[in-house]
Amino acid sequence: MPRRWLLLVVGQLVAVWLCFVDHGQATIGVPLNNGTARYVDPICTQIPNPPSNPPIPAGVRLLYDTANRGFLVGASAGAPWTVLNPDGTTATSMQWAALGVPCSYGLSVCAAGVPSANDYAVSPYIGNISTFAPSGLAAITIQITYQMACNPVLRPCLFNNVVVRVRPVDSAQTIDDAALSNFIEVGRLKPTVAQSLPTTSVDNKPPFLTEIIRYHLLPLHTEGIYIAFQSQGACVGIHRVEVFYRLCTATQIQEIVLDDTVTDNTDLRVVGRCNATANVVADAATNNGAVSINCTPSGDWSVGTINGRCVCMAGFGRTSQTSPCRECMAGSYKPDPGNTLCLTCPHNSESSSRALRCPCSPNFYRDLSASPPEGVAVNCTAPPGQLLASQVMFENVTAMSIELAWTAATQTGDRTDIMYTVAYKPTSATQWIPFRNVSTLTATISPLAPFTSYDVRVFVRNGVSDEANIDETVGVVLSRSTEESRPGAPKAPTLTKLAEGIRVLFGEPVVKNGVITMYRVVLIQDGDGLYRAQQLVNSNAGKWADFFNLTDVRLSYTAEVAASTAVGFGIPSQKSAPGNPGSADFTPPTTTSASRITTTASHATGGQAAFEASAGYALIALVVILALCLFVSIMLLVHCNLKWRRISRSNPSVSVSNGQAHAKEHMTISDAYGLVEGNAGEAAGVGVPQYDVIPHSVVGIAQEHREAGGNRPYEVIN
């Protein structure tokens, strides 16, 4: 045991001797203020100079750096560190000065083995932190680059004997021994034994070591700090001191834009924004319409903590879920926000870059009146071509309807919703009458007026015809007349008086429904209607009919007229006002209108006046002849009456009185039947009184009456 203790004491003495005794290396010693070399730095030889502008790592903002005092904050360049020995137990063994050209500017202390060593080196004031971080700093980082200047054999090291202290203040303070009590320990230089050993490199120097100390500032808005190194017995060379704070640097993650954010002691939730190509997906349940991410204390953005999404805005698309949003190129589009691809424009449409939709190319359209309207993804189409006249046929035409058919349109405009709009109008009219839209290839137009020329139009349309403002007048037009029909009723005729008859005057029907070929004029005895006569009058003759041989000119008569086309007679007119040929106030016909007596007389030629004049003379002659016949008949009756009287006186068995004979002169139709039957009976040997003469007119009336069954009204048709 005594031997061990003896070896330990000897080792300590050797260490002290190695630290404080000059071994012929004064050229690299630490110059004191008086220019003498007292301390030896055994590790500064051939140490490379730090760069004048060292690179600044991303996420780091320097507050102070001894390697380049241009980064000093709140202190003039070259401001020295203050060296203090508060208890005065040892001579100052720490200096902050030039270590020679190879070592540049550093701190060297070697007090290994010195009992109760307590040396301080205090930095200049590092202030104006608010200029770097207006919102305050939560923490700063002190990074120390150093080498151990001891050897386990020659210079035993006292590890963990360099204390790092910090004093937060709002302004520069007086630094003296009394102020040292306000410094707070924030860390120590803690190399391991292995880190203290020389390297195997040629220079046989200990490696450079780095100690990083993170200090949390309290309060957050402290304007500045002092840093102090306290040596409690160590041999070390400090080559660089950096004071900085960390931040999560401005960046863009996917489409999330993030600004510089000073780190906190824990993860800090930072709200970002979407870039100009994206929109945030609002989700009140998770992110309230915002997008956020965590900034870690180490200055990293934690991608796994993203809350909310930024999706490509309309007109921008992705090629994959992780690719950035890119504008849609010409010929493509994207109508809605989302992380989808840009779409190729539909057929017959086009677009520029960043398009939300592809407008239709010229002469192509989308049906915006449809329900729902055709959207941006629908192909643009064209109006259909129109039919040719040769493609339309009339199938069936009647007096009231026209049926037509056509072949299907071949130019559909790339659509299937083809419709055919049918319209019509009388040829003489200007206004078209819409009929209907049909998808079939036939249409029957009704009701129409008979015997009328119509224009029929077939217009081919589809869903975009209205969008294209295609006028229906471009449709194919054909003309066709309807067939004839029975005509309408003429106006009520009028009656005029003839010498021994009645003339019926009439006119054309208002609604002809065809070519009028004939008129049927009917004269009716007013009251019991026993007398009924009719005449057929050609349409090219005058518009009247004369009636004679009336049963009794003392009675009143009415007339009605019906017109006829090739189809047949239409409905008759209303009856005329009654007329009585025997009445003095019955209006006689004019001279010109009294000449035609039959329906066969023509009044359409240039010899009409001569014909009417000759007819008048013939009528006069007929009247004279009838008067002579009447005279002869009367004379014959007188002769027969005288002869009958002689027979009666000579043959009393014939019991026929003069009164009976007188009655026969005024016989009725029944008497006429009796006369005829009587003559027939005499021929059969029946004793029936016979007349010598039976007037022809009476016999004719009786025969016609009997042939009609004895009950028919008397009808004379001339």
XYZ file of C-alpha atoms in Angstrom:
718
model
C 0.000 0.000 0.000
C 2.719 2.614 0.820
C 4.280 1.870 -2.534
C 0.973 2.656 -4.370
C 0.540 5.934 -2.603
C 4.122 6.799 -3.418
C 3.530 6.184 -7.134
C 0.359 8.348 -7.104
C 2.158 11.300 -5.531
C 4.981 11.003 -8.010
C 2.507 10.961 -10.913
C 0.809 14.121 -9.706
C 4.101 15.915 -9.366
C 5.080 14.906 -12.881
C 1.768 16.247 -14.216
C 2.281 19.583 -12.545
C 5.772 19.719 -13.861
C 4.627 18.986 -17.414
C 1.944 21.738 -17.294
C 4.003 24.530 -15.827
C 7.599 23.907 -16.900
C 8.886 25.208 -20.208
C 10.194 22.351 -22.348
C 11.715 24.400 -25.094
C 8.330 25.119 -26.880
C 8.070 28.793 -26.000
C 7.435 29.629 -29.651
C 3.989 28.269 -29.344
C 3.323 29.360 -25.839
C 0.467 31.592 -24.776
C 1.641 35.221 -24.752
C 0.590 37.059 -21.641
C -0.369 40.669 -21.484
C 3.259 41.534 -20.624
C 4.484 39.568 -23.609
C 6.163 36.812 -21.560
C 5.453 33.162 -22.228
C 4.401 31.427 -19.019
C 2.075 28.662 -20.174
C 2.770 26.042 -22.768
C 0.062 24.853 -25.194
C 1.260 21.469 -26.313
C -1.570 20.989 -28.883
C -1.680 24.176 -30.949
C 1.047 23.234 -33.350
C -0.160 23.079 -36.921
C -3.867 23.421 -36.049
C -5.636 24.745 -39.228
C -7.165 28.149 -39.020
C -11.001 28.160 -38.887
C -12.501 29.626 -42.101
C -13.167 33.328 -42.027
C -16.823 32.696 -42.980
C -17.739 29.264 -41.680
C -20.840 27.643 -43.207
C -24.019 28.111 -41.253
C -26.107 24.937 -40.944
C -29.718 25.014 -42.048
C -32.052 25.833 -39.219
C -29.412 27.782 -37.292
C -29.295 31.507 -36.584
C -25.967 32.608 -35.031
C -25.908 35.023 -32.120
C -22.157 34.806 -31.496
C -19.176 32.954 -33.013
C -15.529 33.338 -31.932
C -14.302 31.908 -35.244
C -15.527 34.970 -37.075
C -16.147 37.924 -34.851
C -18.098 39.513 -37.650
C -20.955 37.499 -36.184
C -20.594 39.092 -32.763
C -23.847 40.471 -31.474
C -23.844 43.512 -29.260
C -20.056 43.688 -28.976
C -17.438 45.352 -31.097
C -15.104 43.199 -33.116
C -12.226 41.970 -31.058
C -14.002 42.503 -27.746
C -11.978 40.345 -25.325
C -13.213 37.808 -22.884
C -12.695 38.763 -19.229
C -10.467 36.471 -17.146
C -11.199 36.319 -13.423
C -9.928 34.440 -10.382
C -12.456 35.290 -7.690
C -10.853 33.548 -4.716
C -7.274 34.444 -5.590
C -6.017 31.054 -4.551
C -3.909 30.619 -7.674
C -2.362 32.797 -10.257
C -4.445 33.412 -13.345
C -4.098 30.385 -15.468
C -6.724 31.177 -18.168
C -6.235 33.523 -21.054
C -8.407 34.452 -24.059
C -5.897 35.690 -26.593
C -4.178 34.920 -29.842
C -2.646 31.481 -29.695
C -0.316 32.117 -32.564
C -1.037 32.003 -36.228
C -1.843 28.294 -36.343
C -4.358 28.457 -33.489
C -5.952 31.768 -34.384
C -8.143 32.979 -31.566
C -8.812 30.619 -28.693
C -8.798 29.965 -24.977
C -6.100 27.954 -23.307
C -6.061 26.844 -19.704
C -3.860 24.308 -18.002
C -4.328 23.969 -14.288
C -4.379 20.223 -14.005
C -3.342 19.203 -10.566
C -3.542 22.735 -9.142
C -5.320 22.549 -5.804
C -8.598 24.531 -5.613
C -8.313 25.924 -9.141
C -11.153 28.395 -9.835
C -10.523 30.402 -12.981
C -13.210 32.163 -15.078
C -13.287 33.417 -18.669
C -16.407 35.523 -19.360
C -17.652 36.415 -22.853
C -18.554 39.869 -24.033
C -22.246 40.838 -23.799
C -24.305 38.994 -26.404
C -27.453 41.094 -26.789
C -30.186 42.459 -29.031
C -31.767 39.051 -29.354
C -35.116 40.616 -30.282
C -33.664 41.752 -33.594
C -33.286 38.096 -34.490
C -36.403 36.733 -32.804
C -39.065 39.415 -32.245
C -41.343 36.970 -30.502
C -38.596 35.898 -28.113
C -36.468 32.825 -27.819
C -37.402 29.743 -25.856
C -33.874 28.359 -25.861
C -30.345 28.942 -27.123
C -27.627 26.461 -27.994
C -23.977 26.831 -26.992
C -21.650 24.714 -29.101
C -18.020 24.411 -27.912
C -15.186 22.970 -29.996
C -12.175 21.959 -27.865
C -9.256 19.555 -27.264
C -8.025 18.008 -24.087
C -4.413 19.035 -23.381
C -3.488 16.179 -21.123
C -1.904 12.796 -21.372
C -2.793 9.900 -19.109
C 0.896 9.154 -18.661
C 2.536 12.540 -18.624
C -0.383 14.779 -17.714
C -3.263 13.139 -15.877
C -6.524 14.884 -16.854
C -9.180 16.031 -14.457
C -12.243 15.245 -16.524
C -15.487 17.173 -16.124
C -13.675 20.097 -14.518
C -14.704 22.805 -17.054
C -18.110 24.260 -16.173
C -20.201 26.256 -18.673
C -22.287 29.026 -17.096
C -24.809 31.559 -18.464
C -26.245 34.771 -17.127
C -29.409 36.150 -18.909
C -29.700 39.934 -18.752
C -31.503 42.677 -20.672
C -28.431 44.914 -21.050
C -24.651 44.942 -20.613
C -23.440 44.576 -17.028
C -20.188 45.125 -15.120
C -18.343 41.851 -14.991
C -16.236 41.348 -11.826
C -15.744 38.739 -9.187
C -18.980 39.727 -7.471
C -21.004 39.229 -10.643
C -19.894 35.643 -11.003
C -22.419 34.486 -8.436
C -25.250 35.364 -10.870
C -24.069 32.908 -13.493
C -26.037 29.678 -13.803
C -24.407 26.376 -14.594
C -25.828 25.009 -17.843
C -23.331 22.218 -18.579
C -19.776 20.898 -18.530
C -17.117 19.745 -20.936
C -17.317 15.991 -20.491
C -14.808 14.133 -22.652
C -14.156 10.475 -22.128
C -10.706 9.035 -21.544
C -10.590 7.706 -25.081
C -11.431 11.133 -26.463
C -8.457 12.555 -24.570
C -5.915 10.226 -26.080
C -3.765 11.222 -29.036
C -4.931 10.030 -32.415
C -3.002 7.642 -34.586
C -2.487 10.378 -37.128
C 0.903 11.733 -38.011
C 0.616 14.809 -35.812
C -0.176 12.613 -32.784
C -2.642 15.206 -31.451
C -5.840 14.617 -29.423
C -8.999 14.868 -31.531
C -11.211 17.897 -31.705
C -14.257 17.464 -29.474
C -17.619 19.212 -29.531
C -19.880 19.862 -26.608
C -23.411 21.075 -27.312
C -25.313 22.648 -24.466
C -28.946 23.703 -24.868
C -30.068 26.392 -22.496
C -33.709 27.282 -21.993
C -34.137 30.973 -21.569
C -36.392 32.258 -18.825
C -38.023 34.605 -19.338
C -38.542 34.221 -23.076
C -37.990 37.867 -23.861
C -34.501 38.176 -22.417
C -32.536 40.613 -24.555
C -29.028 39.195 -23.997
C -26.705 36.789 -22.174
C -23.154 36.350 -20.836
C -21.315 33.033 -21.139
C -18.566 31.959 -18.753
C -16.166 29.006 -18.618
C -15.132 27.991 -15.101
C -12.001 25.872 -14.829
C -11.820 23.815 -11.677
C -8.482 22.252 -12.579
C -8.108 21.140 -16.204
C -5.779 21.292 -19.148
C -7.822 22.139 -22.243
C -7.761 24.279 -25.366
C -11.091 25.850 -26.433
C -10.888 26.744 -30.103
C -14.411 27.878 -31.000
C -17.530 29.018 -29.174
C -20.800 29.361 -31.080
C -24.034 30.690 -29.633
C -27.125 30.240 -31.785
C -30.787 29.395 -31.705
C -32.597 26.869 -33.873
C -35.646 27.305 -35.990
C -37.727 25.314 -38.403
C -36.784 27.033 -41.614
C -39.256 28.263 -44.189
C -40.065 25.519 -46.622
C -42.824 23.894 -48.633
C -43.954 20.371 -47.838
C -46.120 19.096 -50.648
C -48.349 22.176 -51.182
C -48.059 23.421 -47.576
C -46.087 26.657 -47.258
C -44.340 27.105 -43.888
C -42.508 30.200 -42.656
C -39.438 30.396 -40.425
C -40.496 29.308 -36.949
C -38.321 29.611 -33.824
C -38.293 26.339 -31.987
C -39.737 25.843 -28.558
C -38.765 23.510 -25.752
C -41.352 21.050 -27.033
C -43.034 20.417 -30.356
C -44.659 23.607 -31.576
C -47.854 23.467 -33.637
C -47.464 25.744 -36.651
C -50.280 26.731 -39.014
C -49.235 26.796 -42.639
C -50.943 27.783 -45.833
C -51.459 26.281 -49.243
C -49.358 27.570 -52.098
C -50.740 29.359 -55.132
C -51.505 26.072 -56.889
C -53.538 24.457 -54.099
C -56.489 24.957 -51.805
C -56.901 23.764 -48.260
C -59.499 21.076 -47.688
C -61.732 22.487 -44.987
C -62.703 19.967 -42.332
C -64.087 21.615 -39.239
C -63.973 18.347 -37.350
C -60.200 17.996 -37.683
C -58.514 21.195 -38.772
C -61.183 23.892 -38.883
C -60.289 24.761 -42.425
C -56.540 25.107 -41.805
C -53.438 23.006 -42.320
C -50.783 22.637 -39.614
C -47.604 20.742 -38.749
C -45.279 20.363 -35.745
C -41.931 22.164 -35.467
C -39.635 20.099 -33.257
C -37.126 21.576 -30.759
C -34.321 20.375 -33.022
C -35.587 22.580 -35.848
C -37.236 19.898 -37.963
C -40.706 19.830 -39.466
C -42.441 16.634 -38.402
C -44.102 15.461 -41.608
C -45.994 12.767 -39.751
C -47.901 15.393 -37.765
C -49.510 17.188 -40.746
C -53.148 17.948 -40.022
C -55.350 18.970 -42.937
C -54.638 18.791 -46.628
C -53.711 21.072 -49.432
C -55.100 19.776 -52.694
C -54.460 21.029 -56.177
C -56.810 23.822 -57.089
C -58.973 23.735 -60.181
C -56.822 24.052 -63.287
C -53.897 22.277 -61.567
C -53.282 18.561 -61.235
C -50.798 15.956 -60.036
C -49.103 13.138 -61.851
C -48.976 11.191 -58.552
C -50.065 11.675 -54.961
C -46.610 12.938 -53.964
C -45.843 15.036 -57.008
C -46.379 18.798 -56.859
C -49.406 20.441 -58.365
C -48.737 21.539 -61.910
C -50.877 23.646 -64.191
C -52.973 21.808 -66.729
C -51.474 22.290 -70.153
C -53.364 23.481 -73.241
C -55.767 20.811 -74.428
C -56.480 19.614 -70.896
C -58.546 20.806 -67.959
C -59.482 20.124 -64.338
C -62.783 21.585 -63.140
C -62.557 20.945 -59.394
C -59.951 21.059 -56.614
C -58.341 17.716 -55.850
C -55.187 15.684 -56.189
C -56.159 14.208 -59.527
C -54.741 14.284 -63.002
C -55.600 16.914 -65.552
C -58.130 15.559 -68.026
C -57.887 15.628 -71.795
C -60.432 17.940 -73.397
C -63.560 16.157 -74.690
C -64.115 15.683 -78.408
C -64.587 18.890 -80.422
C -63.413 21.159 -77.578
C -60.194 23.002 -76.754
C -58.529 24.914 -73.913
C -55.561 27.015 -72.875
C -53.360 26.273 -69.852
C -54.832 26.218 -66.327
C -58.268 25.583 -67.817
C -61.233 24.700 -65.647
C -63.207 23.552 -68.675
C -62.771 23.101 -72.394
C -65.038 25.364 -74.459
C -66.473 23.867 -77.600
C -64.701 24.455 -80.875
C -66.431 26.710 -83.429
C -69.741 25.265 -84.721
C -69.878 22.728 -81.895
C -72.015 23.010 -78.779
C -73.231 21.444 -75.539
C -76.914 21.209 -74.617
C -77.223 23.676 -71.750
C -81.032 23.515 -71.728
C -81.058 19.828 -70.837
C -81.897 18.704 -67.316
C -79.261 18.547 -66.036
C -77.244 20.592 -68.544
C -74.433 18.812 -70.336
C -71.270 19.286 -68.277
C -67.644 19.979 -69.074
C -66.860 16.287 -69.537
C -69.395 15.835 -72.354
C -68.254 15.858 -75.973
C -69.254 18.884 -78.004
C -71.631 18.114 -80.860
C -73.094 19.832 -83.911
C -76.642 20.502 -85.155
C -77.955 17.911 -87.625
C -78.199 18.298 -91.380
C -81.622 18.943 -92.924
C -83.665 16.605 -95.106
C -83.901 16.894 -98.870
C -87.254 17.239 -100.614
C -86.731 13.803 -102.129
C -86.628 12.311 -98.621
C -90.179 13.448 -97.753
C -93.275 11.732 -99.182
C -97.028 12.230 -98.854
C -98.514 8.919 -97.770
C -102.243 9.620 -97.488
C -104.175 12.817 -98.157
C -107.848 13.304 -97.312
C -110.138 16.288 -97.180
C -109.241 16.845 -93.521
C -105.689 15.519 -93.114
C -102.285 15.102 -94.712
C -100.086 12.168 -93.740
C -96.426 12.370 -94.657
C -93.334 10.238 -94.069
C -89.603 10.778 -94.443
C -86.338 8.925 -94.228
C -84.096 9.296 -91.195
C -81.559 12.125 -91.133
C -78.069 10.893 -91.933
C -76.133 13.891 -90.540
C -76.907 13.667 -86.825
C -74.123 15.902 -85.476
C -72.810 12.958 -83.411
C -75.969 12.930 -81.292
C -78.796 10.460 -80.784
C -81.547 12.838 -79.645
C -82.806 13.563 -83.167
C -86.276 15.129 -83.358
C -88.383 16.274 -86.299
C -90.409 19.458 -85.930
C -93.443 19.505 -88.231
C -95.238 22.753 -89.036
C -97.806 23.740 -91.659
C -99.699 26.706 -93.050
C -102.104 27.466 -95.873
C -100.044 28.319 -98.916
C -101.561 31.782 -99.012
C -100.692 32.471 -95.357
C -97.406 33.741 -93.924
C -97.590 32.447 -90.356
C -96.473 28.859 -89.731
C -98.542 26.748 -87.373
C -96.455 24.432 -85.143
C -97.776 20.914 -85.240
C -95.546 18.799 -83.030
C -92.075 17.392 -82.416
C -91.792 13.715 -83.214
C -88.997 11.195 -83.003
C -90.739 8.877 -85.466
C -90.554 9.167 -89.251
C -94.245 9.895 -89.898
C -96.773 12.566 -88.993
C -100.462 13.102 -89.758
C -101.554 16.734 -89.756
C -105.218 17.337 -88.952
C -107.753 18.852 -88.880
C -107.337 20.735 -92.132
C -109.731 22.550 -94.417
C -110.883 20.569 -97.492
C -109.679 21.485 -100.959
C -107.002 23.849 -99.594
C -103.362 24.115 -100.582
C -100.977 23.712 -97.635
C -97.228 24.120 -97.166
C -95.714 21.465 -94.887
C -92.265 21.902 -93.307
C -90.070 19.240 -91.662
C -87.193 20.621 -89.588
C -84.529 18.257 -88.212
C -83.248 19.222 -84.763
C -81.203 17.809 -81.899
C -80.193 18.941 -78.418
C -77.835 21.684 -79.608
C -79.979 23.191 -82.391
C -81.199 25.917 -80.034
C -77.664 26.586 -78.778
C -76.606 27.061 -82.395
C -79.592 29.362 -83.081
C -80.587 27.338 -86.134
C -83.731 28.832 -87.688
C -86.512 26.386 -88.500
C -86.948 28.051 -91.868
C -84.053 25.948 -93.125
C -86.271 22.867 -92.935
C -87.523 21.245 -96.131
C -90.893 22.589 -97.388
C -93.405 20.784 -99.619
C -96.878 21.796 -100.806
C -99.998 19.696 -101.136
C -103.765 20.313 -101.385
C -106.335 18.449 -99.355
C -109.066 16.509 -101.141
C -112.581 17.790 -101.863
C -115.438 17.374 -99.447
C -119.144 18.052 -99.415
C -119.698 21.797 -99.543
C -121.258 23.929 -96.909
C -124.796 25.280 -97.062
C -125.548 28.202 -99.390
C -127.345 31.203 -98.029
C -131.119 30.950 -97.758
C -132.648 31.480 -101.249
C -135.257 34.103 -102.138
C -138.524 33.638 -104.085
C -139.883 35.878 -106.829
C -143.154 35.718 -108.738
C -143.575 34.522 -112.299
C -146.692 34.805 -114.407
C -147.762 31.271 -113.501
C -144.997 30.091 -111.216
C -142.177 30.922 -108.834
C -138.514 31.662 -109.414
C -136.001 30.616 -106.759
C -132.852 32.783 -106.599
C -129.780 31.431 -104.762
C -126.021 31.960 -104.399
C -122.835 29.969 -103.914
C -121.973 28.468 -100.534
C -119.417 30.319 -98.455
C -117.522 27.079 -97.773
C -117.187 25.298 -101.069
C -114.808 22.485 -100.021
C -114.114 21.787 -103.659
C -115.362 22.638 -107.130
C -119.127 23.220 -107.135
C -120.596 21.174 -109.974
C -124.357 21.371 -109.374
C -127.109 22.823 -107.241
C -130.276 21.086 -106.122
C -133.197 23.495 -105.730
C -136.264 22.194 -103.914
C -139.643 24.051 -103.855
C -141.949 23.028 -101.038
C -145.592 23.884 -100.474
C -145.845 25.717 -97.193
C -147.954 24.072 -94.566
C -148.714 20.402 -95.332
C -145.857 20.167 -97.846
C -147.936 18.102 -100.328
C -146.278 19.843 -103.206
C -142.554 19.287 -103.478
C -140.576 19.809 -106.646
C -136.862 20.015 -107.339
C -134.541 21.064 -110.098
C -130.845 20.321 -110.661
C -128.956 23.372 -111.867
C -125.464 23.161 -113.335
C -122.925 25.367 -111.599
C -122.056 27.112 -114.875
C -125.678 28.262 -115.326
C -127.458 31.137 -113.645
C -128.205 30.922 -109.981
C -131.963 30.493 -110.207
C -134.675 27.894 -110.938
C -138.247 28.463 -112.218
C -141.179 26.345 -111.092
C -144.569 26.110 -112.908
C -147.675 23.907 -112.693
C -148.110 24.725 -109.050
C -151.033 22.958 -107.383
C -152.544 26.183 -106.249
C -151.127 29.612 -106.887
C -153.042 30.838 -103.912
C -150.852 28.846 -101.523
C -147.491 29.865 -100.066
C -144.236 28.126 -100.964
C -140.697 27.968 -99.568
C -137.451 26.768 -101.119
C -134.067 25.361 -100.079
C -130.825 24.871 -101.991
C -127.934 22.404 -101.643
C -124.616 22.555 -103.505
C -122.611 19.584 -104.745
C -118.927 18.808 -105.405
C -117.453 15.669 -106.883
C -117.923 14.062 -103.455
C -121.663 14.768 -103.282
C -124.269 17.233 -102.075
C -123.690 19.107 -98.890
C -126.234 20.146 -96.316
C -129.132 22.268 -97.665
C -129.534 25.913 -96.943
C -132.078 27.350 -94.615
C -135.524 27.647 -96.141
C -136.448 30.840 -97.855
C -139.113 33.185 -96.641
C -142.579 31.984 -97.777
C -143.876 33.360 -101.067
C -147.468 33.320 -102.480
C -147.731 33.634 -106.242
C -151.317 34.819 -105.935
C -150.433 37.609 -103.553
C -150.390 41.129 -104.977
C -147.310 42.073 -102.931
C -145.273 39.094 -104.148
C -142.346 40.636 -105.982
C -142.292 39.739 -109.713
C -138.917 38.878 -111.249
C -136.997 41.273 -113.380
C -137.229 40.958 -117.182
C -133.792 39.394 -117.470
C -134.332 36.894 -114.686
C -137.745 35.718 -115.969
C -136.495 34.157 -119.152
C -134.955 30.824 -117.936
C -137.544 28.093 -117.309
C -135.510 24.908 -117.237
C -132.306 23.838 -115.563
C -130.782 23.016 -118.904
C -130.820 26.607 -120.173
C -127.387 28.107 -120.391
C -126.582 31.583 -119.117
C -122.855 31.419 -119.498
C -122.593 32.301 -123.223
C -122.643 35.542 -125.179
C -126.152 34.646 -126.759
C -127.875 34.739 -123.418
C -129.944 37.884 -124.238
C -131.194 36.487 -127.555
C -132.116 33.227 -125.883
C -134.096 34.971 -123.162
C -135.952 37.103 -125.711
C -136.983 34.067 -127.807
C -138.029 32.282 -124.660
C -140.298 35.217 -123.845
C -142.027 35.022 -127.236
C -142.456 31.290 -126.855
C -144.035 31.804 -123.492
C -146.544 34.241 -124.946
C -147.398 31.783 -127.721
C -147.859 29.028 -125.188
C -150.227 31.172 -123.186
C -152.323 31.867 -126.309
C -152.425 28.152 -127.165
C -153.490 27.272 -123.656
C -156.221 29.883 -123.801
C -157.549 28.383 -127.068
C -157.423 24.900 -125.570
C -159.370 26.102 -122.596
C -161.974 27.667 -124.844
C -162.351 24.477 -126.841
C -162.652 22.454 -123.649
C -165.407 24.649 -122.358
C -167.279 24.341 -125.602
C -166.955 20.558 -125.508
C -168.260 20.454 -121.977
C -171.266 22.531 -122.928
C -171.899 20.237 -125.876
C -171.646 17.130 -123.721
C -173.944 18.552 -121.126
C -176.649 19.238 -123.693
C -176.305 15.783 -125.127
C -176.541 14.237 -121.656
C -179.738 16.020 -121.008
C -181.266 14.645 -124.191
C -180.234 11.133 -123.303
C -181.682 11.491 -119.827
C -185.009 12.597 -121.135
C -185.096 9.807 -123.677
C -183.865 7.119 -121.213
C -185.241 7.658 -117.741
C -183.497 4.464 -116.425
C -180.314 6.393 -116.127
C -180.642 7.910 -112.668
C -178.102 10.648 -112.839
C -179.274 14.111 -111.985
C -178.173 17.406 -113.439
C -176.751 18.238 -110.080
C -174.457 15.191 -110.332
C -173.297 16.270 -113.747
C -172.689 19.743 -112.461
C -170.623 18.400 -109.616
C -168.345 16.552 -112.022
C -167.383 19.789 -113.595
C -165.642 20.554 -110.303
C -164.383 17.061 -109.617
C -161.731 16.317 -107.072
C -158.981 13.778 -107.274
C -161.367 11.212 -105.805
C -163.907 12.049 -108.506
C -161.206 11.585 -111.091
C -160.506 8.134 -109.647
C -164.183 7.419 -110.003
C -164.294 8.487 -113.633
C -161.352 6.354 -114.492
C -162.758 3.393 -112.629
C -166.116 3.992 -114.236
C -164.728 3.822 -117.745
C -162.980 0.657 -116.820
C -166.212 -0.773 -115.421
C -168.142 0.046 -118.598
C -165.602 -1.858 -120.558
C -166.258 -4.790 -118.273
C -170.017 -4.517 -118.722
C -170.697 -2.819 -115.445
C -173.411 -0.182 -115.495
C -171.494 2.845 -114.389
C -172.337 6.306 -115.687
C -169.823 7.470 -118.274
C -168.567 10.909 -119.155
C -167.855 11.831 -122.676
C -164.765 13.884 -121.863
C -162.393 13.715 -118.853
C -159.975 16.609 -118.837
C -156.435 15.411 -119.473
C -155.047 17.303 -116.530
C -157.414 15.698 -114.133
C -156.698 12.207 -115.460
C -152.999 12.809 -115.104
C -153.409 13.948 -111.543
C -155.570 10.966 -110.680
C -153.225 8.460 -112.230
C -150.207 9.877 -110.517
C -152.030 10.001 -107.245
C -153.102 6.367 -107.573
C -149.632 5.226 -108.573
C -148.290 6.961 -105.476
C -150.608 4.865 -103.312
C -153.164 7.565 -102.862
C -151.272 9.097 -99.927
C -148.046 10.585 -101.362
C -147.792 14.319 -101.820
C -147.923 15.420 -105.359
C -144.393 15.885 -106.812
C -143.527 17.393 -110.119
C -139.945 17.171 -111.298
C -139.114 19.191 -114.363
